[in-house]
Short mmCIF file of C-alpha atoms (C1' of nucleotides) in Angstrom, two decimals:
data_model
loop_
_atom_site.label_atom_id
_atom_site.label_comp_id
_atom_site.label_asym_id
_atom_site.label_seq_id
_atom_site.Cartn_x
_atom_site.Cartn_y
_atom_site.Cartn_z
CA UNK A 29 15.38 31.32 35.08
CA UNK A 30 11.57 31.06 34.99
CA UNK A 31 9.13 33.63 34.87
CA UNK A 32 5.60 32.99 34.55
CA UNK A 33 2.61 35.59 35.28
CA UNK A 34 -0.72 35.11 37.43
CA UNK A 35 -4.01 36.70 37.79
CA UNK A 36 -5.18 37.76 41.66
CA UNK A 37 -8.75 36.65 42.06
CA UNK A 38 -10.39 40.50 42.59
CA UNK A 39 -8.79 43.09 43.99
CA UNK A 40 -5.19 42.36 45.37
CA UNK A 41 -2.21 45.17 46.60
CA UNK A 42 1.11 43.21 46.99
CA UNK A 43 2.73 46.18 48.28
CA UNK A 44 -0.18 46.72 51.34
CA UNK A 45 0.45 42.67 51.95
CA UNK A 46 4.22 43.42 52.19
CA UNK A 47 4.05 45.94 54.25
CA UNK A 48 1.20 44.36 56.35
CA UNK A 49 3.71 41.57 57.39
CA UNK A 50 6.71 43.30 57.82
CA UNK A 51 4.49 45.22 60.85
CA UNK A 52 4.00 41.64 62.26
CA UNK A 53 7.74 40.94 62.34
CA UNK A 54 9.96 42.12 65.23
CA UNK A 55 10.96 45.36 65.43
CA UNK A 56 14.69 45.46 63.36
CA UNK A 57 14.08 41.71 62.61
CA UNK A 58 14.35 42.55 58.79
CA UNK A 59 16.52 45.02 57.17
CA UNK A 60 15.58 47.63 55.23
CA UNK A 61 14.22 46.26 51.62
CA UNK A 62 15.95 48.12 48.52
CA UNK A 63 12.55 47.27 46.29
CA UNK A 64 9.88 46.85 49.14
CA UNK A 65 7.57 46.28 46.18
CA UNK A 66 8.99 42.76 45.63
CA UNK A 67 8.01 39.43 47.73
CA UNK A 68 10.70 38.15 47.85
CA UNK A 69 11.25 34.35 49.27
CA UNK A 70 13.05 31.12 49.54
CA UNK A 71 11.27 28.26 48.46
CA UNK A 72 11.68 24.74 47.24
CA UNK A 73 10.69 23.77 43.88
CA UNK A 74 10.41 20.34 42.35
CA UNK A 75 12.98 19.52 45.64
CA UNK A 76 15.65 22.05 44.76
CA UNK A 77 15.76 25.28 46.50
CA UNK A 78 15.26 28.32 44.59
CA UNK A 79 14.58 32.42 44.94
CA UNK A 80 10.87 33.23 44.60
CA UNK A 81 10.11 36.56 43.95
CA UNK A 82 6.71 37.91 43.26
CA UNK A 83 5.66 41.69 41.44
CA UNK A 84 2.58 43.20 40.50
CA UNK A 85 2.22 44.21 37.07
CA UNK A 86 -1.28 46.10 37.28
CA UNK A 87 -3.42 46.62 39.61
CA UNK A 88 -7.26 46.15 38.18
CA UNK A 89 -7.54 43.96 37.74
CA UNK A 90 -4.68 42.08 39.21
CA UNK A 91 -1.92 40.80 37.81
CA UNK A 92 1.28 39.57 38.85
CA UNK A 93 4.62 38.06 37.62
CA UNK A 94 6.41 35.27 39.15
CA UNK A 95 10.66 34.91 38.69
CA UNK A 96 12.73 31.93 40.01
CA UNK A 97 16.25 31.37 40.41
CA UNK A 98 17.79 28.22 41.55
CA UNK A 99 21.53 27.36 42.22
CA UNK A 100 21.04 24.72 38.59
CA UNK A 101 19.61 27.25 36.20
CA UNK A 102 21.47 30.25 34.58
CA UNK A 103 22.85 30.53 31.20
CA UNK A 104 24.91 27.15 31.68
CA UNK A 105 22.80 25.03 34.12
CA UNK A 106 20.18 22.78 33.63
CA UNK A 107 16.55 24.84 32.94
CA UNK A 108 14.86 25.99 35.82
CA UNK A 109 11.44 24.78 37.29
CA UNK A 110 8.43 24.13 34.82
CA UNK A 111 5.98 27.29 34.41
CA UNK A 112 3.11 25.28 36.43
CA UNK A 113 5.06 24.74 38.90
CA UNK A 114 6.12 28.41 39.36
CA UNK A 115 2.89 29.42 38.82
CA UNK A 116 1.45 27.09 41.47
CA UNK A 117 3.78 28.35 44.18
CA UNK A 118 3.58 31.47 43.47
CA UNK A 119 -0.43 31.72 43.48
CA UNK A 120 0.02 29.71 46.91
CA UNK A 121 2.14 32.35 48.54
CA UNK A 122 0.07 35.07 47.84
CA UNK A 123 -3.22 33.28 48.18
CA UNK A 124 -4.09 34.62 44.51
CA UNK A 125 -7.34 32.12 44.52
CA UNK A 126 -9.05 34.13 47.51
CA UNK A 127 -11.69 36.58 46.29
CA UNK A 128 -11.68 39.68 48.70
CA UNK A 129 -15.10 41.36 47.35
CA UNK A 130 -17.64 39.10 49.45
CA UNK A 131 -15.94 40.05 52.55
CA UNK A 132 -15.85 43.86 51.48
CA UNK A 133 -19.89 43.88 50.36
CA UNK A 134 -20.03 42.56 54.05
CA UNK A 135 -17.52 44.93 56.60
CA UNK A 136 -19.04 47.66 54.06
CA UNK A 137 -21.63 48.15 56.57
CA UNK A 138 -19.39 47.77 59.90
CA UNK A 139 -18.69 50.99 61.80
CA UNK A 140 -15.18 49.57 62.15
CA UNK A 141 -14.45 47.19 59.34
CA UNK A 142 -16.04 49.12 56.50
CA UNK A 143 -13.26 52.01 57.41
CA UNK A 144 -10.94 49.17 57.10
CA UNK A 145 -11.36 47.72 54.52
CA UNK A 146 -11.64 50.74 52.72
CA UNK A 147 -8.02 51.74 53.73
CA UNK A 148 -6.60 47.92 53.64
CA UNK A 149 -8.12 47.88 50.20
CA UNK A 150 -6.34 44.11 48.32
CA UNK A 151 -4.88 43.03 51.51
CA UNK A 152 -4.21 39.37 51.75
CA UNK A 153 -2.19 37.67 53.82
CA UNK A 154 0.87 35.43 52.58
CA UNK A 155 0.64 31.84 53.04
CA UNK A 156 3.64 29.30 53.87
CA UNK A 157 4.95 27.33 51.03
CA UNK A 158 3.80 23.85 52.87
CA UNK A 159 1.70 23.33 55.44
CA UNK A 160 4.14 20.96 57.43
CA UNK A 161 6.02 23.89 57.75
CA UNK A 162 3.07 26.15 59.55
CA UNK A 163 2.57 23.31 61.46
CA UNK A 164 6.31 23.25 62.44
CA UNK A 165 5.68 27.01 63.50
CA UNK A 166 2.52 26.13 65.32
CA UNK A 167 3.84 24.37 67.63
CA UNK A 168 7.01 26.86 68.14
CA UNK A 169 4.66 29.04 68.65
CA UNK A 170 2.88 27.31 71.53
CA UNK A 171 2.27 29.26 74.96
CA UNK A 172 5.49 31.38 74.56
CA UNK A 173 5.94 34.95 73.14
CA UNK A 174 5.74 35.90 69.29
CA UNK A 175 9.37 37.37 69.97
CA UNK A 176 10.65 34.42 71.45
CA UNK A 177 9.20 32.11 68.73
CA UNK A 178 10.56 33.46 66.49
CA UNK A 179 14.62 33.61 67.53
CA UNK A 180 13.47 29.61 68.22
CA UNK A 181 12.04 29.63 64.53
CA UNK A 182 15.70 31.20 62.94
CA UNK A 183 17.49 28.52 64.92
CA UNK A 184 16.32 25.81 63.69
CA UNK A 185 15.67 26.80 60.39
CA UNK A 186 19.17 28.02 59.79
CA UNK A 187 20.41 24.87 61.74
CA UNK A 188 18.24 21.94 59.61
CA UNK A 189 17.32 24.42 56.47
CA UNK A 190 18.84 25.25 53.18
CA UNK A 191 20.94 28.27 52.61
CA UNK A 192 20.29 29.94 49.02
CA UNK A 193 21.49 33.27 48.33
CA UNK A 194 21.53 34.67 51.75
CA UNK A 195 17.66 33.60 52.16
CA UNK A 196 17.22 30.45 54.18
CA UNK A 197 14.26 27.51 52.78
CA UNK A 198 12.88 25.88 55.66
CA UNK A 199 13.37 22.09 56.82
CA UNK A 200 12.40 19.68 55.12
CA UNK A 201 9.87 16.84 56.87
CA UNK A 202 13.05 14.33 56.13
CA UNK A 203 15.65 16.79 57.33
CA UNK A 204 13.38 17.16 60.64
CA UNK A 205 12.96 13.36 60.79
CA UNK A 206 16.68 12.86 61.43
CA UNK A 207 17.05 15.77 63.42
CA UNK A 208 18.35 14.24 67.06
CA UNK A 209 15.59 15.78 69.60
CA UNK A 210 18.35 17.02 71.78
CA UNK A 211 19.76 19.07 68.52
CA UNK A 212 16.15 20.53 68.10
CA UNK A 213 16.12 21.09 71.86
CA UNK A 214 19.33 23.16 71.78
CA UNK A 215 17.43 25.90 68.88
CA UNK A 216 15.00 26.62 71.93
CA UNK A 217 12.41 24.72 72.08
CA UNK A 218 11.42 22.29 75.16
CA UNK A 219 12.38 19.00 75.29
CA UNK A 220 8.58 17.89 74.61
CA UNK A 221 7.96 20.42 71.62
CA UNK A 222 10.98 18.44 69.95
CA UNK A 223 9.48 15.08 70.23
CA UNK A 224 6.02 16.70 68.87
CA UNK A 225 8.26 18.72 65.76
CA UNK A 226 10.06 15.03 65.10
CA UNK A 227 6.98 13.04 65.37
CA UNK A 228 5.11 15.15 62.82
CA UNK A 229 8.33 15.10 60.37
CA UNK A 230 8.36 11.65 60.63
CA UNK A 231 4.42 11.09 60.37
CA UNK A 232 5.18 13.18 57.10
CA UNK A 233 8.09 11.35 55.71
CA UNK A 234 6.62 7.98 56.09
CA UNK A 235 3.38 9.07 54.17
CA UNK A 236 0.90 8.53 57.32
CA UNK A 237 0.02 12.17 56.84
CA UNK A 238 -1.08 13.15 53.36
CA UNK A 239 -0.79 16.98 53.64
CA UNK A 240 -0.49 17.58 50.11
CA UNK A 241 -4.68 16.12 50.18
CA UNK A 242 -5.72 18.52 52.75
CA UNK A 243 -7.05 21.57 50.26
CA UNK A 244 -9.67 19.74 49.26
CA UNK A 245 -10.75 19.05 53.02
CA UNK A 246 -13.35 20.85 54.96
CA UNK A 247 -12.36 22.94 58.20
CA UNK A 248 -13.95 20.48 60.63
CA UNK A 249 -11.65 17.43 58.82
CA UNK A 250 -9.06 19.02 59.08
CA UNK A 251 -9.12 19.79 62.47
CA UNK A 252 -9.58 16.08 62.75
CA UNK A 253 -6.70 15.18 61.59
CA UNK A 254 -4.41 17.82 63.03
CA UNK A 255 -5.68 16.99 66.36
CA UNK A 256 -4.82 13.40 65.98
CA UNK A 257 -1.42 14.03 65.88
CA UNK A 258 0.40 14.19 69.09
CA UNK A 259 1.15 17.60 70.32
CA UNK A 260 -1.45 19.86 68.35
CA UNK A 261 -4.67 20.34 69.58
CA UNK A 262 -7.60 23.01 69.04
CA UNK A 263 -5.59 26.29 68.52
CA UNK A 264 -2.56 24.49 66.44
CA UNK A 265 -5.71 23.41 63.91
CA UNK A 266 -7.51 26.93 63.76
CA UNK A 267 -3.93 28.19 63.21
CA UNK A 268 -3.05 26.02 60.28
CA UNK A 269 -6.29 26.53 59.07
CA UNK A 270 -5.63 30.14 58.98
CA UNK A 271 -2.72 30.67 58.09
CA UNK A 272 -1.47 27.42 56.36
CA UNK A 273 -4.89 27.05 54.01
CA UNK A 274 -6.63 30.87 53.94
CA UNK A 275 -9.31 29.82 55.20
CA UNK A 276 -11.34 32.99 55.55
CA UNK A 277 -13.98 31.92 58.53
CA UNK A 278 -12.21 30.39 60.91
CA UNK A 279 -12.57 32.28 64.41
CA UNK A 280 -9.26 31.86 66.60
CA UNK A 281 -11.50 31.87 69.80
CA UNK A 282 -8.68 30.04 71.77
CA UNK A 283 -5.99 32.43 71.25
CA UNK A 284 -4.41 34.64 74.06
CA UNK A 285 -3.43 37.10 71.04
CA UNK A 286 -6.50 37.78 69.53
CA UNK A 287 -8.72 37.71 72.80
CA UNK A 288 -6.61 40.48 74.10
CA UNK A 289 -6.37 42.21 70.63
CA UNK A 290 -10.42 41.86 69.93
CA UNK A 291 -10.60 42.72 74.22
CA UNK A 292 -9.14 46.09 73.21
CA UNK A 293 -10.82 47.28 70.14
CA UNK A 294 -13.86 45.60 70.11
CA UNK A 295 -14.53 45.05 73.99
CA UNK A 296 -13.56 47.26 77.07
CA UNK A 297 -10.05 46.92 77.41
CA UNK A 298 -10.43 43.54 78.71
CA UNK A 299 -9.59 40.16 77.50
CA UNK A 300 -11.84 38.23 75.80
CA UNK A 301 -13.30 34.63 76.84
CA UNK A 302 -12.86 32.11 74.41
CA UNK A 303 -16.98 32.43 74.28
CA UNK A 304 -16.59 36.12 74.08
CA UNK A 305 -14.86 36.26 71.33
CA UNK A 306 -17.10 34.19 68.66
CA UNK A 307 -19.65 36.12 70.44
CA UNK A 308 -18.00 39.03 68.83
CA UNK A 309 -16.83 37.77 65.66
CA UNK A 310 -20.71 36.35 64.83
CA UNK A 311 -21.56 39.19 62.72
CA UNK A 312 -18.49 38.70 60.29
CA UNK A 313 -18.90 35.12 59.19
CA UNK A 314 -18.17 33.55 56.66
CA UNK A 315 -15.38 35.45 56.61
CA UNK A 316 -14.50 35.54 60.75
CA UNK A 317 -11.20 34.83 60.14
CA UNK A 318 -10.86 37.59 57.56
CA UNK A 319 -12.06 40.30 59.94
CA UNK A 320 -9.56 39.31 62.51
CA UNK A 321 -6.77 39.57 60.11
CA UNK A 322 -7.68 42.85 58.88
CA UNK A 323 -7.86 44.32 62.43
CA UNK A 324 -4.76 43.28 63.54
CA UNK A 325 -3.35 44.58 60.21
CA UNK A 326 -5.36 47.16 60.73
CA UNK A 327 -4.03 47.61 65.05
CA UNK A 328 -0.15 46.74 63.50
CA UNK A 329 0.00 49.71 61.22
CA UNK A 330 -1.81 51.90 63.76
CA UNK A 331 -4.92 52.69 61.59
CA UNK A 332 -7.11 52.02 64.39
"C1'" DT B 17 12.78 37.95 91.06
"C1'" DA B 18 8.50 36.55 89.50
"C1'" DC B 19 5.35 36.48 86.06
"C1'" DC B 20 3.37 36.41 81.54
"C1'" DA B 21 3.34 35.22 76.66
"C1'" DG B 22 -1.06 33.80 70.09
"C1'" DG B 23 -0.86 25.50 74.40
"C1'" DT B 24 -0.56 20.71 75.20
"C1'" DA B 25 -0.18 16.24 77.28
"C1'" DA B 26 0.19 13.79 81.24
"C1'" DA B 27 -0.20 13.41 86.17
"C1'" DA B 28 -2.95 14.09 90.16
"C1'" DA B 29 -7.12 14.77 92.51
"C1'" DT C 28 -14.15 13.43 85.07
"C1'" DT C 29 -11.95 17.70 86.25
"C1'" DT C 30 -7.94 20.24 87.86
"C1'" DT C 31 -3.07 20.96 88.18
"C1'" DT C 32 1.59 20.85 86.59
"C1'" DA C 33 5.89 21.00 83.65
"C1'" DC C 34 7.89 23.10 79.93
"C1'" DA C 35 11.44 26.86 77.21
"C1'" DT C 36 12.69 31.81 75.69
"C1'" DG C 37 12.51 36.76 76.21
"C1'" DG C 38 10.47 41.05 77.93
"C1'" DT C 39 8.73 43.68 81.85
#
DNA sequence: TACCAGGTAAAAA
DNA sequence: TTTTTACATGGT
């Protein structure tokens, strides 16, 4: 057992971000949490799965404290994880290095975005622990329903990942690798999405794609190199850059979710052109991105 | 039943 | 070069 503790980067409210992404979960998809205060999540540390959970000591400023179990450690096993490495994941998970205040000084002006940020006040969204697996999802995630993503997502990573304390860790890139396509095909996804999910896994295990380099990369390379790979083009980038990295400015223009989404709130009911919708998200950068997270926070929890 | 849903590559024109 | 098509699940 490890437990290290962290400093949020400005203002930060783990419980808002917990609740924020249990409204972007399916309806009944999650039970009911007995400490909804806690992040809770399966992770893999130094290559050996382990229990993650995050809580927030104080508020302002921010602090937090990190715990991790793994099946090793415990009074008898071997010691858990080193603090840095806790400490790393953790910070990734919640994003801790992103500083919310330049993007409130901004919306604080915005007829719509100043009310919500005021009420989504240290909202941040969670991040993957690697980006090979938000790339995984990406593609799952390709042209089909949310819902139905996601019962293809719990296939496969109950199928290829790691059970630990009834939380699942997701796939590894070598565990994917050696995944038969026709056993990836039977979790849901189409024949082709399989040979895009292997060919990534095994771009990743042979060391072809360095993902581990890809924080220090701008938006632009990265979309570079995400588009090289087969089966990920334009939207799989924006996505991982998004939601895999945090980065706060990128505007989704080329997805059907948030052209309808931005249609409705910001437009006339309509959906949104891919032009249409940088149109609309101009007056927010640099933090575009940001803005369309906190409205569809802001739409899931029916603030607006 | 047919169509749409937070796309993409490959074939056809 | 541009347009059309196939693909999988789940809801309406």
């Amino acid at each position: 057992m490890t437990i290290v503790s962290l400093a949020s980067t400005g203002p930060y409210s783990l419980e808002l971000s917990l609740r924020a992404a249990e409204s972007f979960a399916p309806a009944g998809s999650s039970p009911p949490h007995e400490t909804p205060e806690v992040l809770r999540s399966a992770v893999r540390l130094d290559g050996e799965a382990a229990i993650l959970e995050v809580r927030q000591v104080n508020d302002e400023p921010a602090r937090l404290e990190a715990e991790v179990r793994t099946l090793g450690s415990g009074p008898s096993g071997r010691p858990g994880p080193p603090p840095e490495t806790v400490a790393d994941a953790a910070s990734r998970l919640v994003n801790a290095a992103l500083d919310l205040r330049p993007f409130y000084r901004l919306a604080a002006g915005h007829s719509l975005l100043g009310p919500l940020t005021g009420a989504l006040h240290g909202l941040k969204a969670f991040r993957p622990q690697t980006l090979f697996e938000m790339l995984v999802i990406a593609v799952i995630e390709q042209q089909i329903s949310l819902l139905a993503a996601y019962h293809i997502r719990e296939r496969i990573v109950h199928r290829f990942g790691d059970a630990i304390d009834g939380l699942t860790v997701f796939p590894t890139p070598e565990s994917l690798a050696q995944a038969p396509a026709q056993e990836l095909a039977e979790c849901g996804v189409s024949r082709r999405k399989a040979e895009y999910i292997g060919g990534l896994a095994e771009l990743v295990t042979a060391g072809a794609l360095d993902l581990g380099s890809w924080e220090q990369l701008s938006d632009d390379e990265i979309r570079d190199r995400v588009t090289a790979v087969r089966g990920f083009g334009r939207w799989s980038a924006d996505y991982l850059l998004i939601r895999g990295l945090g980065r706060p400015d990128v505007a989704p223009a080329d997805d059907l979710g948030i052209q309808t989404l931005l249609g409705r709130i910001l437009g006339d009911g309509r959906r949104l052109s891919p032009d249409e919708v940088r149109s609309a998200l101009a007056p927010f950068a640099p933090f575009r991105g940001l803005a369309v997270f906190y409205i569809l926070a802001g739409s899931r929890l029916s603030l607006i």
